[in-house]
CSV table of C-alpha atoms in Angstrom, one decimal:
chain,number,residue,atom,x,y,z
Q,1,UNK,CA,14.1,-8.5,-4.4
Q,2,UNK,CA,12.1,-8.3,-1.1
Q,3,UNK,CA,9.9,-5.4,-2.3
Q,4,UNK,CA,9.0,-7.1,-5.6
Q,5,UNK,CA,8.1,-10.4,-3.8
Q,6,UNK,CA,5.8,-8.5,-1.4
Q,7,UNK,CA,4.3,-6.5,-4.3
Q,8,UNK,CA,3.7,-9.7,-6.3
Q,9,UNK,CA,2.0,-11.3,-3.3
Q,10,UNK,CA,-0.1,-8.2,-2.7
Q,11,UNK,CA,-1.2,-8.1,-6.3
Q,12,UNK,CA,-2.1,-11.8,-6.4
Q,13,UNK,CA,-4.0,-11.5,-3.1
Q,14,UNK,CA,-5.9,-8.5,-4.3
Q,15,UNK,CA,-6.8,-10.3,-7.6
Q,16,UNK,CA,-8.0,-13.4,-5.8
Q,17,UNK,CA,-9.9,-12.0,-2.9
Q,18,UNK,CA,-10.9,-8.6,-4.1
Q,19,UNK,CA,-9.2,-6.6,-1.3
Q,20,UNK,CA,-5.9,-6.0,0.3
Q,21,UNK,CA,-4.3,-8.5,2.6
Q,22,UNK,CA,-4.1,-8.3,6.4
Q,23,UNK,CA,-0.8,-7.7,8.0
Q,24,UNK,CA,0.0,-11.4,8.7
Q,25,UNK,CA,-1.1,-12.9,5.4
Q,26,UNK,CA,2.3,-12.9,3.7
Q,27,UNK,CA,3.9,-14.5,6.8
Q,28,UNK,CA,1.3,-17.2,6.9
Q,29,UNK,CA,1.7,-17.8,3.2
Q,30,UNK,CA,5.4,-18.3,3.6
Q,31,UNK,CA,5.1,-20.5,6.6
Q,32,UNK,CA,2.6,-22.7,4.8
Q,33,UNK,CA,4.8,-23.0,1.6
Q,34,UNK,CA,7.9,-23.8,3.8
Q,35,UNK,CA,5.9,-26.6,5.6
Q,36,UNK,CA,4.7,-28.0,2.2
Q,37,UNK,CA,8.3,-27.9,0.9
Q,38,UNK,CA,9.6,-29.7,4.0
Q,39,UNK,CA,6.7,-32.3,3.8
Q,40,UNK,CA,7.4,-33.0,0.1
Q,41,UNK,CA,11.1,-33.5,0.9
Q,42,UNK,CA,10.6,-35.9,3.8
Q,43,UNK,CA,12.3,-39.4,3.8
Q,44,UNK,CA,9.5,-41.3,5.4
Q,45,UNK,CA,5.9,-41.6,4.2
Q,46,UNK,CA,4.7,-40.2,7.5
Q,47,UNK,CA,6.6,-37.1,8.5
Q,48,UNK,CA,7.4,-36.6,12.1
Q,49,UNK,CA,7.6,-33.3,13.8
Q,50,UNK,CA,11.4,-33.9,14.3
Q,51,UNK,CA,11.9,-34.6,10.6
Q,52,UNK,CA,10.0,-31.5,9.5
Q,53,UNK,CA,12.0,-29.4,12.1
Q,54,UNK,CA,15.3,-30.7,10.6
Q,55,UNK,CA,14.2,-29.9,7.1
Q,56,UNK,CA,13.0,-26.4,8.1
Q,57,UNK,CA,16.3,-25.7,9.8
Q,58,UNK,CA,18.1,-26.2,6.4
Q,59,UNK,CA,16.1,-23.4,4.8
Q,60,UNK,CA,18.4,-20.7,3.5
Q,61,UNK,CA,17.4,-17.7,1.3
Q,62,UNK,CA,13.9,-19.0,0.5
Q,63,UNK,CA,12.3,-16.3,-1.7
Q,64,UNK,CA,8.9,-15.8,-0.2
Q,65,UNK,CA,6.2,-13.2,0.0
Q,66,UNK,CA,8.0,-11.3,2.7
Q,67,UNK,CA,11.4,-11.5,1.0
Q,68,UNK,CA,14.3,-13.9,1.7
Q,69,UNK,CA,13.8,-16.2,4.6
Q,70,UNK,CA,16.5,-18.2,6.4
Q,71,UNK,CA,15.8,-20.4,9.3
Q,72,UNK,CA,18.6,-21.3,11.7
């Protein structure tokens, strides 16, 4: 669920850094993980911005730190 994902992220962040996260940290984490996922699924060795964009557009119900993410 969205709440448990956010709570899991908050607990992991607190454990690693010794303090609570700032407001945008979960969003930044999800964006980074989505970019890594797109990069790992590219067809060419060098990913172009267009290719990454096309891969990101296909994201549906990604379970991230802020809950389910869909890009359209």
